[in-house]
Coordinates of C-alpha atoms in Angstrom, one line a residue:
Chain A
M21 CA 19.7 -26.0 -14.5
S22 CA 20.6 -23.5 -11.9
L23 CA 19.8 -20.1 -10.4
V24 CA 22.8 -17.8 -10.4
I25 CA 22.9 -14.7 -8.2
I26 CA 25.5 -12.0 -8.4
G27 CA 25.8 -9.3 -5.7
T28 CA 27.8 -8.3 -2.7
V29 CA 28.9 -10.6 0.1
A30 CA 30.0 -8.3 2.8
Y31 CA 30.1 -7.0 6.3
D32 CA 27.5 -4.6 7.7
A33 CA 27.4 -2.7 11.0
I34 CA 23.9 -1.6 11.8
E35 CA 22.3 0.7 14.3
T36 CA 18.5 0.8 14.8
P37 CA 16.3 2.2 17.6
F38 CA 16.4 -1.4 19.0
G39 CA 20.1 -1.9 19.2
K40 CA 23.4 -2.0 17.5
T41 CA 25.6 -4.6 15.9
D42 CA 29.4 -5.1 15.4
K43 CA 30.4 -6.3 11.9
I44 CA 27.9 -8.9 10.8
V45 CA 27.4 -10.8 7.6
G46 CA 25.5 -8.9 5.0
G47 CA 25.4 -8.1 1.3
A48 CA 22.9 -8.3 -1.5
A49 CA 23.9 -11.8 -2.7
T50 CA 24.0 -13.1 0.8
F51 CA 20.4 -12.1 1.6
A52 CA 19.1 -13.0 -1.9
G53 CA 21.0 -16.4 -1.9
M54 CA 19.7 -17.4 1.5
A55 CA 16.1 -16.5 0.6
A56 CA 16.3 -18.3 -2.7
S57 CA 17.8 -21.4 -1.1
Y58 CA 14.5 -22.0 0.8
L59 CA 12.6 -22.4 -2.5
Y60 CA 15.1 -23.9 -4.9
D61 CA 18.0 -26.3 -4.6
H62 CA 20.6 -25.1 -7.2
V63 CA 21.6 -21.6 -6.1
K64 CA 25.0 -20.4 -7.2
L65 CA 26.6 -17.2 -6.1
I66 CA 29.0 -14.8 -7.8
S67 CA 30.8 -12.3 -5.6
V68 CA 34.1 -11.2 -4.2
I69 CA 35.3 -11.1 -0.6
G70 CA 38.5 -10.5 1.3
E71 CA 40.5 -12.9 3.4
D72 CA 38.8 -11.3 6.5
F73 CA 35.5 -12.9 5.7
G74 CA 36.4 -16.2 7.2
D75 CA 35.2 -19.8 6.7
T76 CA 32.5 -19.6 9.4
N77 CA 30.8 -16.8 7.6
L78 CA 31.1 -18.5 4.2
N79 CA 29.7 -21.7 5.8
L80 CA 26.4 -19.7 6.5
L81 CA 25.9 -19.9 2.7
K82 CA 27.3 -23.4 2.1
D83 CA 25.1 -24.8 4.9
K84 CA 22.1 -23.7 2.9
G85 CA 23.4 -25.7 0.0
I86 CA 24.5 -22.7 -1.9
D87 CA 27.4 -23.1 -4.4
T88 CA 30.1 -20.5 -3.5
E89 CA 32.6 -21.4 -6.2
G90 CA 31.9 -18.1 -7.9
I91 CA 32.9 -16.2 -4.8
Q92 CA 36.4 -15.0 -5.3
I93 CA 38.5 -14.6 -2.2
I94 CA 41.1 -11.9 -2.6
K95 CA 44.3 -12.6 -0.7
G96 CA 45.2 -9.8 1.7
G97 CA 42.0 -8.0 0.7
K98 CA 39.2 -6.7 2.9
S99 CA 35.5 -7.4 2.3
F100 CA 33.1 -4.7 1.3
F101 CA 31.8 -2.9 4.4
W102 CA 28.7 -0.8 5.0
S103 CA 27.5 0.8 8.1
G104 CA 24.3 2.6 8.6
K105 CA 21.9 4.0 11.2
Y106 CA 18.2 3.8 10.9
H107 CA 15.9 6.7 12.1
N108 CA 13.0 6.1 14.5
D109 CA 10.5 5.6 11.7
M110 CA 12.7 2.9 10.2
N111 CA 11.9 4.2 6.8
S112 CA 15.0 6.4 6.4
R113 CA 18.7 5.9 7.3
D114 CA 22.0 7.5 7.3
T115 CA 25.0 5.8 5.8
L116 CA 27.8 6.1 8.3
A117 CA 30.5 4.3 6.3
T118 CA 31.0 2.7 2.9
E119 CA 34.3 0.9 2.3
L120 CA 34.4 -0.7 -1.1
N121 CA 37.6 -2.6 -0.5
V122 CA 37.8 -5.7 -2.8
L123 CA 34.6 -4.5 -4.5
A124 CA 36.5 -1.7 -6.1
D125 CA 38.2 -4.0 -8.6
F126 CA 35.6 -6.7 -8.8
D127 CA 35.9 -8.6 -12.1
P128 CA 33.2 -11.3 -11.9
I129 CA 34.1 -14.8 -12.7
V130 CA 31.5 -17.2 -14.1
P131 CA 32.7 -20.7 -13.3
E132 CA 32.1 -23.3 -16.0
K133 CA 29.6 -25.2 -13.9
Y134 CA 27.5 -22.0 -13.6
Q135 CA 26.9 -22.1 -17.4
D136 CA 23.8 -24.2 -16.7
C137 CA 22.2 -21.0 -15.4
E138 CA 18.6 -20.5 -16.5
Y139 CA 17.6 -18.0 -13.9
L140 CA 19.9 -15.0 -13.2
L141 CA 19.5 -12.4 -10.5
L142 CA 21.7 -9.4 -11.1
G143 CA 21.7 -8.2 -7.5
N144 CA 22.2 -4.6 -6.5
L145 CA 25.7 -3.7 -7.7
T146 CA 27.6 -1.6 -10.2
P147 CA 25.7 -1.8 -13.5
Q148 CA 28.9 -2.4 -15.4
V149 CA 29.6 -5.5 -13.3
Q150 CA 26.0 -6.7 -13.9
L151 CA 26.5 -6.2 -17.6
T152 CA 29.9 -8.1 -17.6
T153 CA 28.3 -11.0 -15.8
L154 CA 25.6 -11.2 -18.5
E155 CA 28.2 -11.1 -21.2
R156 CA 30.2 -13.9 -19.6
L157 CA 27.3 -16.3 -19.8
N158 CA 27.5 -18.4 -23.0
H159 CA 23.8 -18.2 -23.5
T160 CA 20.7 -16.2 -22.6
P161 CA 19.0 -17.5 -19.5
K162 CA 15.2 -18.1 -19.4
L163 CA 14.8 -15.1 -17.0
V164 CA 17.1 -12.3 -16.0
V165 CA 16.1 -10.2 -13.0
L166 CA 17.8 -6.9 -12.2
D167 CA 17.8 -5.3 -8.8
T168 CA 19.3 -1.8 -8.5
M169 CA 18.9 1.4 -6.5
N170 CA 18.9 5.2 -6.8
F171 CA 22.7 5.5 -6.2
W172 CA 23.3 3.9 -9.6
M173 CA 20.8 6.2 -11.2
D174 CA 22.8 9.1 -9.8
V175 CA 26.3 7.9 -10.8
A176 CA 26.0 5.4 -13.6
L177 CA 22.7 6.0 -15.4
D178 CA 24.0 5.2 -18.9
D179 CA 25.4 1.9 -17.8
L180 CA 22.2 1.2 -16.0
K181 CA 20.2 1.9 -19.1
A182 CA 22.4 -0.4 -21.1
V183 CA 21.8 -3.3 -18.6
L184 CA 18.0 -2.5 -18.6
K185 CA 17.9 -3.3 -22.3
K186 CA 19.0 -6.9 -21.6
V187 CA 16.8 -7.9 -18.6
D188 CA 13.4 -9.3 -18.3
V189 CA 12.4 -8.0 -14.8
L190 CA 13.5 -4.9 -12.9
T191 CA 12.8 -4.5 -9.2
I192 CA 13.1 -1.0 -7.7
N193 CA 11.2 1.0 -5.0
D194 CA 8.6 3.7 -5.7
E195 CA 10.9 6.7 -5.3
E196 CA 13.4 5.0 -7.6
A197 CA 10.7 4.3 -10.2
R198 CA 9.8 8.1 -10.1
Q199 CA 13.5 9.1 -10.4
L200 CA 14.2 6.7 -13.3
S201 CA 11.0 7.6 -15.3
G202 CA 10.6 11.3 -14.4
E203 CA 6.9 10.5 -13.8
Y204 CA 5.1 10.8 -10.4
A205 CA 2.1 8.5 -10.9
L206 CA 3.4 4.9 -10.7
V207 CA 1.2 3.8 -13.6
K208 CA 2.9 6.3 -15.9
A209 CA 6.3 5.6 -14.4
A210 CA 5.8 1.9 -15.2
E211 CA 4.9 2.7 -18.8
V212 CA 8.1 4.7 -19.3
I213 CA 10.3 2.1 -17.6
L214 CA 8.8 -0.8 -19.6
N215 CA 9.9 1.0 -22.7
M216 CA 13.5 1.0 -21.5
G217 CA 13.8 -2.8 -21.9
P218 CA 12.3 -4.9 -19.1
K219 CA 9.1 -6.9 -19.9
Y220 CA 8.1 -6.7 -16.2
L221 CA 8.6 -4.1 -13.5
I222 CA 8.2 -4.7 -9.8
I223 CA 7.8 -1.5 -7.7
K224 CA 8.6 -2.3 -4.0
K225 CA 6.7 0.0 -1.6
G226 CA 7.9 -1.4 1.7
E227 CA 5.1 -1.4 4.3
H228 CA 2.7 -0.6 1.4
G229 CA 3.3 -3.8 -0.5
A230 CA 4.5 -4.2 -4.1
L231 CA 3.2 -3.6 -7.6
L232 CA 3.9 -5.8 -10.6
F233 CA 3.4 -4.4 -14.1
G234 CA 3.7 -6.3 -17.4
E235 CA 1.7 -8.1 -20.1
N236 CA -0.7 -5.1 -19.9
Q237 CA -1.7 -6.3 -16.4
V238 CA -1.2 -5.0 -12.9
F239 CA -0.9 -6.9 -9.6
Y240 CA -1.0 -5.3 -6.2
A241 CA 0.7 -7.5 -3.6
P242 CA 0.0 -6.6 0.1
A243 CA 2.7 -6.3 2.7
L244 CA 2.1 -8.0 6.0
P245 CA 1.5 -5.3 8.6
L246 CA 4.2 -5.8 11.2
A247 CA 4.1 -4.6 14.8
E248 CA 7.9 -4.2 14.7
V249 CA 10.5 -3.8 12.0
F250 CA 13.6 -4.7 13.9
D251 CA 16.1 -4.1 11.0
P252 CA 15.1 -3.4 7.4
T253 CA 18.6 -4.1 6.0
G254 CA 18.5 -6.7 3.2
A255 CA 14.7 -6.8 2.9
G256 CA 14.8 -5.8 -0.8
D257 CA 17.6 -8.3 -1.6
T258 CA 15.7 -11.0 0.3
F259 CA 12.5 -10.1 -1.7
A260 CA 14.4 -10.4 -5.0
G261 CA 16.0 -13.7 -4.0
G262 CA 12.6 -15.2 -2.9
F263 CA 11.0 -13.9 -6.1
V264 CA 13.5 -15.5 -8.5
G265 CA 13.9 -18.6 -6.3
Y266 CA 10.2 -19.3 -6.6
L267 CA 10.3 -18.9 -10.4
A268 CA 13.3 -21.2 -10.7
K269 CA 11.3 -23.8 -8.6
V270 CA 8.2 -23.7 -10.7
N271 CA 10.3 -23.1 -13.9
T272 CA 7.5 -21.5 -15.9
V273 CA 7.6 -17.7 -16.4
N274 CA 4.2 -16.1 -16.7
F275 CA 2.3 -13.3 -15.0
N276 CA 0.4 -15.7 -12.6
N277 CA 3.6 -17.3 -11.4
M278 CA 5.2 -13.9 -11.0
K279 CA 2.3 -12.9 -8.7
N280 CA 3.0 -15.9 -6.5
A281 CA 6.7 -15.2 -6.7
I282 CA 6.1 -11.8 -5.3
I283 CA 4.1 -13.2 -2.4
Y284 CA 7.0 -15.6 -1.6
G285 CA 9.5 -12.8 -1.9
S286 CA 7.4 -10.6 0.4
A287 CA 7.0 -13.5 2.9
L288 CA 10.7 -14.0 3.1
A289 CA 11.4 -10.3 3.4
S290 CA 8.9 -10.2 6.3
F291 CA 11.1 -12.7 8.2
C292 CA 14.3 -10.8 7.3
V293 CA 13.3 -7.6 9.1
E294 CA 12.4 -9.5 12.3
R295 CA 16.1 -9.7 13.4
F296 CA 19.5 -8.1 12.7
G297 CA 21.1 -8.9 9.4
T298 CA 20.7 -12.5 8.1
E299 CA 19.9 -13.9 11.6
R300 CA 16.3 -14.7 10.9
L301 CA 17.0 -16.1 7.5
Q302 CA 19.6 -18.5 8.8
N303 CA 17.2 -21.0 10.4
L304 CA 13.8 -20.8 8.8
T305 CA 11.8 -24.0 8.4
Q306 CA 9.5 -24.8 5.4
E307 CA 6.7 -24.8 8.0
D308 CA 7.6 -21.2 9.0
I309 CA 7.4 -20.1 5.4
S310 CA 4.2 -22.1 4.7
K311 CA 2.5 -20.4 7.7
R312 CA 3.6 -17.0 6.5
I313 CA 2.2 -17.6 3.0
Q314 CA -1.1 -18.6 4.6
Q315 CA -1.1 -15.2 6.4
F316 CA -0.6 -13.4 3.1
I317 CA -3.5 -15.3 1.6
A318 CA -5.8 -14.5 4.5
L319 CA -4.6 -10.9 4.4
S320 CA -5.7 -10.2 0.9
K321 CA -8.3 -12.7 -0.1
F322 CA -11.9 -11.5 -0.6
E323 CA -14.8 -13.1 -2.5
I324 CA -17.3 -10.9 -4.2
S325 CA -20.3 -12.7 -5.9
E326 CA -22.5 -10.3 -7.7
Chain B
M176 CA -34.9 -0.3 7.3
S177 CA -32.7 2.6 6.1
L178 CA -29.2 3.9 5.9
V179 CA -28.9 7.3 7.5
I180 CA -25.9 9.5 6.8
I181 CA -25.1 12.7 8.6
G182 CA -22.5 15.1 7.4
T183 CA -22.0 18.4 5.5
V184 CA -23.8 19.4 2.3
A185 CA -21.8 22.3 1.1
Y186 CA -20.0 24.3 -1.5
D187 CA -16.4 23.7 -2.4
A188 CA -14.0 25.7 -4.6
I189 CA -11.1 23.6 -5.7
E190 CA -7.8 24.2 -7.4
T191 CA -5.6 21.4 -8.7
P192 CA -2.7 21.2 -11.1
F193 CA -5.4 20.3 -13.7
G194 CA -7.7 23.3 -13.3
K195 CA -9.9 25.3 -11.0
T196 CA -13.6 25.4 -10.1
D197 CA -16.1 28.1 -9.0
K198 CA -18.4 27.1 -6.2
I199 CA -19.4 23.5 -6.8
V200 CA -21.5 21.1 -4.7
G201 CA -19.5 19.2 -2.1
G202 CA -19.7 18.1 1.5
A203 CA -19.1 14.8 3.3
A204 CA -22.8 13.7 3.3
T205 CA -23.1 14.6 -0.4
F206 CA -20.2 12.4 -1.5
A207 CA -21.1 9.6 0.9
G208 CA -24.8 9.7 0.1
M209 CA -24.2 9.6 -3.7
A210 CA -21.8 6.7 -3.3
A211 CA -24.2 4.7 -1.0
S212 CA -27.1 5.3 -3.4
Y213 CA -25.5 3.2 -6.1
L214 CA -25.5 0.2 -3.7
Y215 CA -28.6 0.6 -1.5
D216 CA -32.1 2.1 -2.1
H217 CA -33.0 3.7 1.2
V218 CA -30.4 6.4 1.9
K219 CA -31.5 9.3 4.1
L220 CA -29.4 12.4 4.8
I221 CA -29.1 14.6 7.8
S222 CA -27.5 18.0 7.2
V223 CA -27.9 21.7 7.1
I224 CA -27.7 24.2 4.2
G225 CA -28.5 27.8 3.5
E226 CA -31.0 29.3 1.1
D227 CA -28.1 29.8 -1.3
F228 CA -27.9 26.1 -2.0
G229 CA -30.7 26.0 -4.5
D230 CA -33.1 23.4 -5.7
T231 CA -31.0 22.3 -8.6
N232 CA -28.2 21.3 -6.3
L233 CA -30.5 19.5 -3.9
N234 CA -32.0 17.7 -6.9
L235 CA -28.6 16.1 -7.5
L236 CA -29.3 14.1 -4.3
K237 CA -33.0 13.6 -4.9
D238 CA -32.3 12.3 -8.4
K239 CA -30.3 9.5 -6.8
G240 CA -33.4 8.5 -4.7
I241 CA -31.8 10.0 -1.6
D242 CA -34.2 11.2 1.1
T243 CA -33.4 14.8 2.0
E244 CA -36.1 15.5 4.6
G245 CA -33.4 15.6 7.3
I246 CA -31.6 18.4 5.5
Q247 CA -32.5 21.7 7.2
I248 CA -32.6 24.8 5.0
I249 CA -31.9 27.9 7.1
K250 CA -33.7 30.9 5.8
G251 CA -31.3 33.7 4.9
G252 CA -28.4 31.4 5.8
K253 CA -25.4 30.6 3.7
S254 CA -24.1 27.0 3.2
F255 CA -20.8 25.8 4.5
F256 CA -18.0 26.7 2.2
W257 CA -14.6 25.2 1.8
S258 CA -11.9 26.2 -0.6
G259 CA -8.6 24.4 -1.1
K260 CA -5.6 24.1 -3.4
Y261 CA -3.8 20.8 -4.1
H262 CA -0.1 20.6 -4.5
N263 CA 1.5 19.0 -7.5
D264 CA 1.8 15.6 -5.8
M265 CA -2.0 15.7 -5.1
N266 CA -1.2 14.2 -1.7
S267 CA -1.2 17.5 0.2
R268 CA -3.3 20.7 0.0
D269 CA -3.7 24.1 1.5
T270 CA -7.0 25.3 2.8
L271 CA -7.7 28.7 1.3
A272 CA -11.0 29.4 3.1
T273 CA -13.4 27.7 5.5
E274 CA -16.7 29.5 6.1
L275 CA -18.8 27.6 8.6
N276 CA -21.9 29.7 8.0
V277 CA -25.1 27.6 8.9
L278 CA -22.9 24.8 10.1
A279 CA -21.8 26.9 13.1
D280 CA -25.2 26.4 14.9
F281 CA -26.1 23.0 13.4
D282 CA -28.6 21.2 15.6
P283 CA -29.3 17.9 13.8
I284 CA -32.9 16.9 13.3
V285 CA -33.8 13.2 13.0
P286 CA -37.1 13.1 11.2
E287 CA -39.6 10.5 12.5
K288 CA -39.3 8.4 9.3
Y289 CA -35.6 8.2 9.8
Q290 CA -36.1 6.1 12.9
D291 CA -36.1 2.9 10.8
C292 CA -32.3 3.5 10.6
E293 CA -30.3 0.3 10.9
Y294 CA -27.1 1.6 9.3
L295 CA -25.7 4.9 10.4
L296 CA -22.8 6.8 9.0
L297 CA -21.6 9.6 11.1
G298 CA -19.7 11.5 8.4
N299 CA -16.8 13.8 9.1
L300 CA -18.2 16.6 11.3
T301 CA -18.0 18.1 14.8
P302 CA -17.9 15.0 17.2
Q303 CA -20.6 16.8 19.4
V304 CA -23.0 16.8 16.5
Q305 CA -22.2 13.2 15.7
L306 CA -23.0 12.3 19.3
T307 CA -26.3 14.3 19.4
T308 CA -27.4 12.4 16.2
L309 CA -26.8 9.1 17.9
E310 CA -28.7 10.2 21.0
R311 CA -31.7 11.3 18.9
L312 CA -32.2 7.9 17.4
N313 CA -34.7 6.0 19.6
H314 CA -32.7 2.7 19.2
T315 CA -29.2 1.5 18.6
P316 CA -28.7 0.7 14.9
K317 CA -27.2 -2.5 13.7
L318 CA -24.0 -0.7 12.6
V319 CA -22.6 2.7 13.4
V320 CA -19.7 3.9 11.3
L321 CA -17.7 7.0 12.2
D322 CA -15.6 9.0 9.8
T323 CA -13.4 11.8 11.2
M324 CA -10.2 13.6 10.7
N325 CA -7.1 15.1 12.4
F326 CA -8.8 18.5 12.8
W327 CA -11.2 17.0 15.4
M328 CA -8.3 15.2 17.2
D329 CA -6.7 18.6 17.5
V330 CA -9.6 20.7 18.7
A331 CA -12.2 18.2 20.2
L332 CA -10.4 15.1 21.3
D333 CA -12.5 14.5 24.4
D334 CA -15.8 14.7 22.4
L335 CA -14.3 12.5 19.7
K336 CA -13.3 9.9 22.4
A337 CA -16.9 10.0 23.7
V338 CA -18.3 9.2 20.3
L339 CA -15.7 6.5 19.7
K340 CA -17.1 4.6 22.7
K341 CA -20.5 4.3 20.8
V342 CA -19.5 3.3 17.3
D343 CA -18.8 0.0 15.6
V344 CA -16.4 1.1 12.9
L345 CA -13.9 4.0 12.7
T346 CA -12.4 5.1 9.4
I347 CA -9.4 7.4 9.4
N348 CA -6.2 7.7 7.4
D349 CA -2.7 6.4 8.5
E350 CA -1.4 9.7 9.9
E351 CA -4.6 10.1 11.9
A352 CA -4.3 6.6 13.2
R353 CA -0.8 7.4 14.4
Q354 CA -1.9 10.7 15.9
L355 CA -4.9 9.2 17.7
S356 CA -3.0 6.2 19.1
G357 CA 0.5 7.7 19.7
E358 CA 1.9 4.6 17.9
Y359 CA 3.8 4.6 14.7
A360 CA 3.4 1.0 13.6
L361 CA -0.2 0.6 12.3
V362 CA -0.6 -2.8 13.9
K363 CA 0.1 -1.2 17.3
A364 CA -2.0 1.9 16.5
A365 CA -4.9 -0.4 15.6
E366 CA -4.6 -2.2 18.9
V367 CA -4.8 1.0 20.9
I368 CA -7.7 2.4 18.9
L369 CA -9.7 -0.8 19.1
N370 CA -9.5 -0.4 22.9
M371 CA -11.1 3.0 22.6
G372 CA -14.5 1.6 21.6
P373 CA -14.8 0.6 17.9
K374 CA -14.9 -3.1 17.1
Y375 CA -13.4 -2.5 13.6
L376 CA -10.9 0.0 12.4
I377 CA -10.3 0.9 8.8
I378 CA -7.1 2.8 8.0
K379 CA -7.2 4.5 4.6
K380 CA -3.9 4.9 3.0
G381 CA -4.9 6.6 -0.3
E382 CA -2.9 5.2 -3.2
H383 CA -1.6 2.5 -0.9
G384 CA -5.0 1.0 -0.2
A385 CA -6.7 0.4 3.1
L386 CA -6.3 -1.9 6.1
L387 CA -9.2 -3.4 8.1
F388 CA -8.6 -4.5 11.7
G389 CA -11.1 -6.4 13.9
E390 CA -12.1 -9.8 15.1
N391 CA -8.3 -10.5 15.5
Q392 CA -8.0 -10.4 11.8
V393 CA -6.4 -8.0 9.3
F394 CA -7.4 -7.4 5.7
Y395 CA -5.3 -5.4 3.2
A396 CA -7.3 -3.9 0.4
P397 CA -5.4 -2.7 -2.7
A398 CA -5.9 0.7 -4.3
L399 CA -6.3 0.8 -8.0
P400 CA -3.1 2.4 -9.4
L401 CA -4.3 5.4 -11.3
A402 CA -2.5 7.3 -14.1
E403 CA -4.2 10.5 -13.0
V404 CA -5.8 11.8 -9.8
F405 CA -7.8 14.7 -11.1
D406 CA -9.3 15.9 -7.7
P407 CA -9.0 13.9 -4.5
T408 CA -11.8 16.0 -2.7
G409 CA -14.4 13.8 -1.2
A410 CA -12.6 10.5 -1.9
G411 CA -12.6 9.5 1.8
D412 CA -16.3 10.4 2.2
T413 CA -17.1 8.4 -1.0
F414 CA -15.2 5.5 0.4
A415 CA -17.2 5.6 3.7
G416 CA -20.5 5.9 1.8
G417 CA -19.7 3.0 -0.5
F418 CA -18.6 0.9 2.5
V419 CA -21.7 1.4 4.6
G420 CA -23.9 1.3 1.5
Y421 CA -22.7 -2.2 0.6
L422 CA -23.2 -3.4 4.2
A423 CA -26.8 -2.1 4.2
K424 CA -27.4 -3.9 0.9
V425 CA -26.1 -7.3 2.2
N426 CA -27.5 -6.5 5.7
T427 CA -25.2 -8.9 7.5
V428 CA -22.3 -7.5 9.4
N429 CA -19.2 -9.7 9.6
F430 CA -15.5 -9.5 8.6
N431 CA -16.0 -11.1 5.2
N432 CA -18.7 -8.7 4.2
M433 CA -16.6 -5.8 5.5
K434 CA -13.8 -6.8 3.2
N435 CA -16.1 -6.7 0.2
A436 CA -17.5 -3.4 1.5
I437 CA -14.0 -1.9 1.5
I438 CA -13.5 -3.0 -2.1
Y439 CA -16.8 -1.3 -3.1
G440 CA -15.9 1.8 -1.1
S441 CA -12.5 1.8 -2.9
A442 CA -14.0 1.3 -6.3
L443 CA -16.4 4.2 -5.8
A444 CA -13.6 6.4 -4.5
S445 CA -11.5 5.6 -7.6
F446 CA -14.3 7.1 -9.7
C447 CA -14.7 10.1 -7.5
V448 CA -11.1 11.3 -8.1
E449 CA -11.5 11.2 -11.9
R450 CA -13.3 14.5 -12.1
F451 CA -13.9 17.7 -10.0
G452 CA -16.2 17.3 -7.0
T453 CA -19.2 15.0 -7.4
E454 CA -19.1 15.2 -11.2
R455 CA -18.1 11.6 -11.8
L456 CA -20.4 10.3 -9.1
Q457 CA -23.5 11.9 -10.6
N458 CA -23.8 9.5 -13.6
L459 CA -22.3 6.1 -12.9
T460 CA -23.9 3.0 -14.2
Q461 CA -24.1 -0.3 -12.4
E462 CA -22.0 -1.6 -15.3
D463 CA -19.3 1.0 -14.6
I464 CA -19.2 -0.2 -11.0
S465 CA -19.2 -3.8 -11.9
K466 CA -16.3 -3.4 -14.3
R467 CA -14.3 -1.5 -11.7
I468 CA -14.9 -4.2 -9.1
Q469 CA -13.6 -6.8 -11.6
Q470 CA -10.5 -4.6 -11.9
F471 CA -10.0 -4.8 -8.2
I472 CA -10.4 -8.6 -8.2
A473 CA -7.9 -8.9 -11.1
L474 CA -5.5 -6.6 -9.3
S475 CA -5.2 -8.5 -6.1
K476 CA -6.0 -12.1 -6.8
F477 CA -3.4 -14.8 -6.7
E478 CA -3.6 -18.6 -6.2
I479 CA -0.9 -20.5 -4.5
S480 CA -1.2 -24.2 -4.3
E481 CA 1.6 -25.8 -2.3

């Protein structure tokens, strides 16, 4: 059994009020894969990179025990590159550059040994590529999680709706939930979206936590109040990776385990934003994670006896 | 022992996307008193009204067992009147009219029988009047809670800072916390504000829940996701009343009880917004409240065993 993650493995250049980076390693599959690797041993990535990516960078993934056989390296190609600048409130950003490069013609390969996939994360990417990946699996995994963003709602809504029909969980943020559903109240938005295919919907609200809808239940996960968000890049991907990584570990999909999975995803995302790019995710210990989970428990636990 | 609440008892005229009211009963002390009365028996109000308020309206409070001896009725005077119109998102509003009327010269009277006050809520009002009320008590209550708003930060910051030195708990919303502290991150804002006097700070975030800071701890209370917010008027006052009402009931002030108090305050506020003005708060049953509390527990409970 394995957890397969498809998404970008890429370069980012980031500017925040706290500083600026040159090209550093980024990409949805990178963040999600690293996060998942702390919770589950058999993580396998599908992606595409150029020759410029380099062994050192690829080793950041391999060092975490992540299988990279599904990452195609295009000879003479350049890796996907994104550059952005965050505003002072860290909640909004300008995209300075998006160079698709090898991503433009990405035809995902599912290696034979990935066919043991029981948990699949379709990381933020062209819906068509997400769909192709699903089709190239020779079976239906136990759980398919889809992460996406407003950009795909703008330019590829029909494709996105086609993928939505085939997934179990969708993770998007509150504005995206409103855009996709046409409803302002998130309870109503969830109702509309759950009719589009997914059995569960996670609405990520950044510093306001996350909501899980499904099985006619709702769960409100808190976010850890942070004194400083150093760089939010990859937080959503990290969340998704931690979420599915936890579920692969416990290997039973139900509402209660999903609640815990959201807490793990949130905990890993709270580390992610403490440094630029993947820096903080590169060297976490199980003790770091365990302590952070305890903080989440302390943060939201109350006991009312009537 | 009693719980004393000072604040406005007034008329509101409200317009929302769902409808429009004539003059209906409103005011911070009205909402807070009604909320508290469901949790604690000895609620006493201090306020001022005009002759126009009428016995029927005053009976709305008396029927809930609330002591109204401290509500001065000014002969020939008119009650405070506020009128506002909510925008479609229900998160912002325009004030259409504010007529101070009898509130302009409000000199709060603390009746002798209110001197058994051990829990005091200084509801949203001129900081100077809040301060005078405190001074007219012949002892320091067990717990003093201050509710205020951005308006007083704009026009009476020095007075507000003087009151802040004398209270135990401050409740404000996130934007107000940022304004008062000059810090964007709420963790930092809390640090600054807790140095201004209060031992505890509650930051109300509306649909995003509430944060409690104090005793070097943080608690994140969820908000119940609602399909429809019919009229948000008075939700903050209701929250404050429920919060202090619960603490008066259990009569032990500590961080754990404050967490529960926030859940009760949030539960009562979630009823408040279901109808115009105080309508929904007029006829709640203990069973209604109990069920709502169970919803909050279900909403935020998770159990992680490592």
